[in-house]
mmCIF file of C-alpha atoms and ligand atoms in Angstrom:
data_model
loop_
_atom_site.group_PDB
_atom_site.id
_atom_site.type_symbol
_atom_site.label_atom_id
_atom_site.label_comp_id
_atom_site.label_asym_id
_atom_site.label_seq_id
_atom_site.Cartn_x
_atom_site.Cartn_y
_atom_site.Cartn_z
ATOM 1 C CA MET A 206 0.000 0.000 0.000
ATOM 2 C CA ILE A 207 1.091 3.571 -0.681
ATOM 3 C CA ASP A 208 2.681 5.204 2.379
ATOM 4 C CA THR A 209 1.126 8.691 2.299
ATOM 5 C CA LYS A 210 2.806 9.786 5.552
ATOM 6 C CA ALA A 211 6.236 9.090 4.059
ATOM 7 C CA ILE A 212 5.294 10.931 0.844
ATOM 8 C CA GLU A 213 4.271 13.960 2.918
ATOM 9 C CA GLU A 214 7.634 14.032 4.681
ATOM 10 C CA HIS A 215 9.593 13.701 1.456
ATOM 11 C CA ILE A 216 7.614 16.397 -0.352
ATOM 12 C CA ARG A 217 8.287 18.689 2.565
ATOM 13 C CA GLY A 218 11.979 17.854 2.158
ATOM 14 C CA ILE A 219 11.821 18.692 -1.556
ATOM 15 C CA LEU A 220 10.240 22.076 -0.763
ATOM 16 C CA VAL A 221 13.108 22.807 1.624
ATOM 17 C CA ALA A 222 15.657 21.622 -0.956
ATOM 18 C CA LEU A 223 14.094 24.014 -3.465
ATOM 19 C CA GLY A 224 14.868 26.825 -1.043
ATOM 20 C CA ASP A 225 11.245 27.513 -0.180
ATOM 21 C CA ASP A 226 9.568 27.676 3.205
ATOM 22 C CA PRO A 227 7.217 24.700 3.641
ATOM 23 C CA ASP A 228 5.486 26.499 6.530
ATOM 24 C CA ARG A 229 4.402 29.533 4.533
ATOM 25 C CA GLU A 230 0.679 29.939 3.919
ATOM 26 C CA GLY A 231 0.557 28.692 0.312
ATOM 27 C CA LEU A 232 2.680 25.607 0.998
ATOM 28 C CA LYS A 233 1.677 24.461 4.459
ATOM 29 C CA ASP A 234 -0.856 21.906 3.219
ATOM 30 C CA THR A 235 1.013 21.052 0.022
ATOM 31 C CA PRO A 236 2.786 17.901 1.293
ATOM 32 C CA ALA A 237 -0.546 16.423 2.436
ATOM 33 C CA ARG A 238 -2.245 17.437 -0.824
ATOM 34 C CA VAL A 239 0.513 15.885 -2.945
ATOM 35 C CA ALA A 240 0.369 12.692 -0.870
ATOM 36 C CA ALA A 241 -3.402 12.443 -1.407
ATOM 37 C CA MET A 242 -2.957 13.107 -5.117
ATOM 38 C CA TYR A 243 -0.246 10.446 -5.424
ATOM 39 C CA GLU A 244 -2.476 7.955 -3.663
ATOM 40 C CA GLU A 245 -5.086 8.547 -6.364
ATOM 41 C CA VAL A 246 -2.933 8.893 -9.493
ATOM 42 C CA PHE A 247 -0.742 5.906 -8.579
ATOM 43 C CA ALA A 248 -3.610 3.684 -7.451
ATOM 44 C CA GLY A 249 -2.587 1.045 -10.012
ATOM 45 C CA MET A 250 0.655 0.451 -8.093
ATOM 46 C CA ASN A 251 -1.354 -1.292 -5.378
ATOM 47 C CA TYR A 252 -2.249 -4.124 -7.739
ATOM 48 C CA THR A 253 -0.531 -6.656 -9.975
ATOM 49 C CA ASN A 254 -1.805 -7.215 -13.525
ATOM 50 C CA HIS A 255 -3.388 -10.431 -12.287
ATOM 51 C CA GLU A 256 -5.270 -8.576 -9.536
ATOM 52 C CA ILE A 257 -6.512 -5.974 -12.035
ATOM 53 C CA ALA A 258 -7.718 -8.814 -14.280
ATOM 54 C CA GLN A 259 -9.675 -10.283 -11.354
ATOM 55 C CA MET A 260 -11.108 -6.857 -10.486
ATOM 56 C CA PHE A 261 -12.647 -6.343 -13.945
ATOM 57 C CA ASP A 262 -13.352 -9.919 -14.924
ATOM 58 C CA LYS A 263 -16.861 -9.404 -16.303
ATOM 59 C CA CYS A 264 -17.237 -11.422 -19.469
ATOM 60 C CA PHE A 265 -20.187 -12.412 -21.584
ATOM 61 C CA GLU A 266 -20.526 -15.580 -23.571
ATOM 62 C CA GLU A 267 -20.185 -14.593 -27.164
ATOM 63 C CA GLY A 268 -22.623 -17.120 -28.569
ATOM 64 C CA PHE A 269 -20.319 -17.873 -31.493
ATOM 65 C CA GLU A 270 -18.272 -21.008 -31.822
ATOM 66 C CA SER A 271 -15.278 -20.173 -33.962
ATOM 67 C CA ASN A 272 -12.697 -17.507 -33.455
ATOM 68 C CA ASP A 273 -11.793 -16.133 -36.840
ATOM 69 C CA SER A 274 -10.099 -12.922 -37.867
ATOM 70 C CA GLY A 275 -13.338 -11.729 -39.437
ATOM 71 C CA ARG A 276 -14.637 -10.649 -36.045
ATOM 72 C CA VAL A 277 -12.724 -8.020 -34.155
ATOM 73 C CA VAL A 278 -13.661 -5.889 -31.173
ATOM 74 C CA VAL A 279 -12.031 -2.458 -31.136
ATOM 75 C CA VAL A 280 -12.413 0.210 -28.465
ATOM 76 C CA LYS A 281 -10.747 3.391 -29.601
ATOM 77 C CA ASP A 282 -9.415 6.559 -28.009
ATOM 78 C CA ILE A 283 -9.789 5.785 -24.325
ATOM 79 C CA ASP A 284 -8.481 8.818 -22.423
ATOM 80 C CA ILE A 285 -5.797 7.932 -19.906
ATOM 81 C CA PHE A 286 -2.915 9.662 -18.161
ATOM 82 C CA SER A 287 0.201 8.370 -16.510
ATOM 83 C CA TYR A 288 3.592 9.405 -15.090
ATOM 84 C CA CYS A 289 6.915 8.510 -16.676
ATOM 85 C CA GLU A 290 9.307 6.576 -14.483
ATOM 86 C CA HIS A 291 12.346 8.511 -15.712
ATOM 87 C CA HIS A 292 11.203 11.941 -14.520
ATOM 88 C CA MET A 293 7.990 11.276 -12.575
ATOM 89 C CA ALA A 294 6.559 13.653 -15.185
ATOM 90 C CA LEU A 295 2.965 13.649 -16.366
ATOM 91 C CA MET A 296 2.132 11.897 -19.624
ATOM 92 C CA TYR A 297 -0.996 13.603 -20.927
ATOM 93 C CA ASP A 298 -3.388 13.815 -23.883
ATOM 94 C CA MET A 299 -3.033 10.052 -23.983
ATOM 95 C CA LYS A 300 -5.359 7.840 -25.907
ATOM 96 C CA ALA A 301 -5.343 4.067 -25.697
ATOM 97 C CA SER A 302 -7.025 1.840 -28.265
ATOM 98 C CA VAL A 303 -7.595 -1.836 -27.641
ATOM 99 C CA ALA A 304 -8.448 -4.432 -30.288
ATOM 100 C CA TYR A 305 -8.916 -8.149 -29.825
ATOM 101 C CA ILE A 306 -10.350 -11.210 -31.510
ATOM 102 C CA PRO A 307 -12.780 -12.861 -29.071
ATOM 103 C CA LYS A 308 -12.299 -16.523 -28.255
ATOM 104 C CA GLY A 309 -15.804 -17.332 -27.080
ATOM 105 C CA LYS A 310 -15.885 -14.644 -24.373
ATOM 106 C CA VAL A 311 -16.215 -10.889 -24.702
ATOM 107 C CA ILE A 312 -15.393 -8.427 -21.961
ATOM 108 C CA GLY A 313 -17.765 -5.552 -21.181
ATOM 109 C CA LEU A 314 -16.638 -2.477 -23.130
ATOM 110 C CA SER A 315 -16.591 -0.206 -20.093
ATOM 111 C CA LYS A 316 -14.374 -2.764 -18.351
ATOM 112 C CA ILE A 317 -11.763 -2.325 -21.080
ATOM 113 C CA ALA A 318 -11.696 1.407 -20.301
ATOM 114 C CA ARG A 319 -11.408 0.681 -16.576
ATOM 115 C CA VAL A 320 -8.496 -1.697 -17.134
ATOM 116 C CA CYS A 321 -6.679 0.979 -19.194
ATOM 117 C CA ASP A 322 -7.307 3.554 -16.487
ATOM 118 C CA MET A 323 -5.997 1.411 -13.650
ATOM 119 C CA VAL A 324 -2.947 0.097 -15.519
ATOM 120 C CA ALA A 325 -1.976 3.667 -16.487
ATOM 121 C CA LYS A 326 -1.969 4.789 -12.834
ATOM 122 C CA ARG A 327 1.575 3.600 -12.260
ATOM 123 C CA LEU A 328 5.100 4.919 -12.681
ATOM 124 C CA GLN A 329 6.206 3.484 -16.000
ATOM 125 C CA LEU A 330 7.030 3.998 -19.663
ATOM 126 C CA GLN A 331 4.378 4.316 -22.340
ATOM 127 C CA GLU A 332 5.255 1.004 -23.999
ATOM 128 C CA LYS A 333 4.818 -0.776 -20.648
ATOM 129 C CA ILE A 334 1.237 0.530 -20.379
ATOM 130 C CA GLY A 335 0.441 -1.175 -23.697
ATOM 131 C CA SER A 336 1.965 -4.511 -22.744
ATOM 132 C CA ASP A 337 0.328 -4.480 -19.290
ATOM 133 C CA ILE A 338 -3.108 -3.698 -20.779
ATOM 134 C CA ALA A 339 -2.587 -6.552 -23.256
ATOM 135 C CA ASP A 340 -1.620 -8.924 -20.386
ATOM 136 C CA VAL A 341 -4.765 -8.061 -18.421
ATOM 137 C CA ILE A 342 -7.183 -8.211 -21.381
ATOM 138 C CA SER A 343 -5.587 -11.488 -22.446
ATOM 139 C CA GLU A 344 -6.074 -12.997 -18.978
ATOM 140 C CA ILE A 345 -9.732 -11.881 -18.841
ATOM 141 C CA THR A 346 -10.781 -12.895 -22.352
ATOM 142 C CA GLY A 347 -8.488 -15.890 -22.887
ATOM 143 C CA THR A 348 -7.355 -14.667 -26.297
ATOM 144 C CA GLU A 349 -3.782 -14.057 -27.467
ATOM 145 C CA ASP A 350 -4.886 -11.975 -30.438
ATOM 146 C CA ILE A 351 -4.659 -8.492 -29.003
ATOM 147 C CA ALA A 352 -3.377 -5.099 -30.066
ATOM 148 C CA VAL A 353 -2.995 -2.046 -27.864
ATOM 149 C CA THR A 354 -1.924 1.261 -29.340
ATOM 150 C CA ILE A 355 -1.223 4.357 -27.279
ATOM 151 C CA GLU A 356 -0.406 7.900 -28.203
ATOM 152 C CA GLY A 357 0.482 10.598 -25.768
ATOM 153 C CA CYS A 358 2.419 13.727 -24.903
ATOM 154 C CA HIS A 359 5.136 13.565 -22.262
ATOM 155 C CA SER A 360 5.679 16.642 -20.142
ATOM 156 C CA CYS A 361 9.342 15.630 -19.717
ATOM 157 C CA VAL A 362 9.648 16.229 -23.483
ATOM 158 C CA SER A 363 7.293 19.185 -23.865
ATOM 159 C CA ALA A 364 8.183 21.270 -20.812
ATOM 160 C CA ARG A 365 11.909 20.691 -20.319
ATOM 161 C CA GLY A 366 15.018 19.524 -22.176
ATOM 162 C CA ILE A 367 14.378 19.867 -25.892
ATOM 163 C CA LYS A 368 10.881 21.374 -25.370
ATOM 164 C CA LYS A 369 9.130 19.838 -28.335
ATOM 165 C CA GLU A 370 5.677 20.894 -27.269
ATOM 166 C CA ASN A 371 3.685 19.091 -29.923
ATOM 167 C CA ALA A 372 5.662 15.885 -30.180
ATOM 168 C CA LYS A 373 3.503 12.831 -29.616
ATOM 169 C CA THR A 374 4.770 9.375 -28.863
ATOM 170 C CA PHE A 375 3.041 6.446 -30.500
ATOM 171 C CA THR A 376 3.508 2.878 -29.262
ATOM 172 C CA ALA A 377 1.909 -0.372 -30.342
ATOM 173 C CA GLU A 378 1.769 -3.754 -28.622
ATOM 174 C CA LEU A 379 0.832 -6.330 -31.262
ATOM 175 C CA ARG A 380 0.163 -9.915 -30.289
ATOM 176 C CA GLY A 381 -0.986 -13.055 -32.050
ATOM 177 C CA ARG A 382 -2.635 -12.435 -35.387
ATOM 178 C CA PHE A 383 -2.341 -8.660 -35.049
ATOM 179 C CA ARG A 384 1.405 -9.172 -35.580
ATOM 180 C CA THR A 385 1.110 -11.107 -38.774
ATOM 181 C CA ASP A 386 -2.125 -10.091 -40.481
ATOM 182 C CA PRO A 387 -1.884 -6.715 -42.258
ATOM 183 C CA ALA A 388 -5.665 -6.668 -42.685
ATOM 184 C CA LEU A 389 -6.094 -6.647 -38.904
ATOM 185 C CA GLN A 390 -3.591 -3.834 -38.531
ATOM 186 C CA LEU A 391 -5.988 -1.613 -40.495
ATOM 187 C CA TYR A 392 -8.254 -1.547 -37.422
ATOM 188 C CA LEU A 393 -5.524 0.251 -35.531
ATOM 189 C CA LYS A 394 -5.427 3.261 -37.848
HETATM 190 ZN ZN1 ZN B 1206 10.310 11.187 -18.791
#
């Protein structure tokens, strides 16, 4: 579990290191506020991928027998945010898209969005979000044919260093038939 008391102390230490006075009016509640915010925005760090899969394991029988590439479920442009592990900087304007070929079971569409949300609430790199979402969706639906694409802006790129404000990073996690079938890759556009 996230230790909010320890976060408070360390944020206070950072304020001192910055040369500011943590007891001045505007800052006196900042360590507690940051700790509460971290508890929320890093909520995914409390759970393994397996635990997230169990949390959102609501599937419906598909009612079809075969699993062929002619039937694909795609949920596009799910808004998420995360923090990069290199700078603890916000990754924003992020959109995740998830595509999979059902193998007898389909997961509720809102559950896909919830999985993306929870997985993103960790310290990590963008490509890791895609592979973790694919792991969880794969565990819930029992299919290996999954693609997760993510695009997003990284504040460590836009606000510091080279300051490329409009640069977006695009990552794709392609598994099973999404790796090999160009026709399926069209769904990711
Ligand atoms: Zn970074």
